[in-house]
Amino acid sequence: MIKLHDKYFKPFISAKEIDAAMTRLAKEIANDVGDDIPVFVGILNGSFMVVSDFVKKYPKPCEVTFIKLASYEGVKSTEDIQRLIGLTQDLTGRTVVVLEDIIDTGNTLAEVHRIFKNENVKSLKIATLFYKPEAYKKDFKLHYIGIEIPNKFIVGYGLDYDGLGRNIPEVYQIKETQHMTNLVLFGPPGAGKGTQAEFLKDKYHLVHISTGDVFRFNIKNETALGMLAKSYIDKGELVPDQITIDMLEAEVEKNSDANGFIFDGFPRTSAQAEALDKLMESKDSAISAMIALEVDDDILVKRLLSRGKTSGRADDADETVIRNRIKEYYKKTAILKDYYSAQNKYFGVDGVGSVEKITERLAKVIGNL
Ligand code: IMP
Ligand code: MG
């Protein structure tokens, strides 16, 4: 992974793959051009690397020239193409091959065609190393295409993000999500998870995903996934993990520019933990840590009994019921503790003390991630 300015990029196309594509382009073009001496026209800035490597692979005499256009701002193509340096030589009757690093919307290409409209060249062919078919909005024929890529921003091999990245010999793709802190928050009943989740959410600008809330939201709003989940619940069956994961994915996608997430109430099994890892990976991210609030049983019992007195919650009123809930919690979460420990991502935090004291301990763990 690399960082340019504020954005993270992941390896996408290796130098070797680029080299193979360039070799192929040079061969194809040399074949088609025959005995003509072509003029290769690079579009600056991006294409300097393509042109340089291409002409070294071109097996016959050729000429090279450049025009300079500018269209990109940040990570978005703009309609407004500036012609900074146009054609500086007469190309009447010549075989011209335009060499592009990348064709995205095709706006730049439209400008290229405008430039050549009155040049009376013998033939004008367009070659590009990279092509984003999903982004292309024009009808101009692309005669030679190196590698088709999805509509995501890339850098390297001449391509830049606000000036940086052009010198990298391979190509990197922008990460689907930027750097995130994703926490799985755990704690036995009465450990103060809810209170601490609120604090973490505000302090680190994280999105709190409580699985219970997500279920209730989907069912109440009768989303497709909510209806599907309800059909299992109504039959008295467990909702399959995949449905839960799909709901969580929708939440993650809704907040793809978040600093991270707090998962609360999920995962509960190692199969779910694996599914969550996969989900985060598909978003170019990962779970950073499982944080478990650790509180002694007797203290939990005391806390819950006193909460029961004011809340009137039936399951907070009876000591035996409370002890069973705590036992149940440890039985279920032991597996997860192992799962995240194996990845060095398990952090137990002492959950006894004042709220401020506990938040301080949590902040220390998160600060070290
Ligand atoms: P178009 O006019 O939308 O086809 O964009 C063409 C120009 O935008 C290219 O010559 C590049 O300079 C720039 N561009 C398009 N896509 C990318 C990308 O993914 N990374 C970096 N620059 C890009
Ligand atoms: Mg360009």
PDB file of N, CA, C and O and ligand atoms in Angstrom, residues 43-47 100-102, ligand 2:
ATOM      1  N   ILE A  43       0.595  12.223 -25.600  1.00  0.00           N
ATOM      2  CA  ILE A  43      -0.198  13.298 -24.984  1.00  0.00           C
ATOM      3  C   ILE A  43       0.348  13.532 -23.577  1.00  0.00           C
ATOM      4  O   ILE A  43       0.167  12.694 -22.694  1.00  0.00           O
ATOM      5  N   LEU A  44       1.004  14.667 -23.431  1.00  0.00           N
ATOM      6  CA  LEU A  44       1.615  14.981 -22.122  1.00  0.00           C
ATOM      7  C   LEU A  44       0.555  15.505 -21.151  1.00  0.00           C
ATOM      8  O   LEU A  44      -0.428  16.053 -21.592  1.00  0.00           O
ATOM      9  N   ASN A  45       0.776  15.348 -19.826  1.00  0.00           N
ATOM     10  CA  ASN A  45       1.988  14.794 -19.243  1.00  0.00           C
ATOM     11  C   ASN A  45       2.015  13.262 -19.185  1.00  0.00           C
ATOM     12  O   ASN A  45       3.074  12.644 -19.283  1.00  0.00           O
ATOM     13  N   GLY A  46       0.830  12.685 -18.930  1.00  0.00           N
ATOM     14  CA  GLY A  46       0.756  11.274 -18.541  1.00  0.00           C
ATOM     15  C   GLY A  46       1.512  10.295 -19.417  1.00  0.00           C
ATOM     16  O   GLY A  46       2.059   9.315 -18.928  1.00  0.00           O
ATOM     17  N   SER A  47       1.578  10.558 -20.745  1.00  0.00           N
ATOM     18  CA  SER A  47       2.037   9.501 -21.638  1.00  0.00           C
ATOM     19  C   SER A  47       3.554   9.435 -21.810  1.00  0.00           C
ATOM     20  O   SER A  47       4.052   8.629 -22.583  1.00  0.00           O
ATOM     21  N   GLU A 100      -1.563   7.106 -25.932  1.00  0.00           N
ATOM     22  CA  GLU A 100      -2.128   7.603 -24.673  1.00  0.00           C
ATOM     23  C   GLU A 100      -1.765   6.668 -23.529  1.00  0.00           C
ATOM     24  O   GLU A 100      -1.631   5.452 -23.720  1.00  0.00           O
ATOM     25  N   ASP A 101      -1.606   7.236 -22.367  1.00  0.00           N
ATOM     26  CA  ASP A 101      -1.441   6.410 -21.176  1.00  0.00           C
ATOM     27  C   ASP A 101      -2.769   5.782 -20.790  1.00  0.00           C
ATOM     28  O   ASP A 101      -2.863   4.610 -20.495  1.00  0.00           O
ATOM     29  N   ILE A 102      -3.831   6.613 -20.815  1.00  0.00           N
ATOM     30  CA  ILE A 102      -5.125   6.097 -20.360  1.00  0.00           C
ATOM     31  C   ILE A 102      -6.249   6.831 -21.063  1.00  0.00           C
ATOM     32  O   ILE A 102      -6.138   8.029 -21.335  1.00  0.00           O
TER      33      ILE A 102
HETATM   34 MG    MG B   2      -3.066  11.962 -20.418  1.00  0.00          MG
END
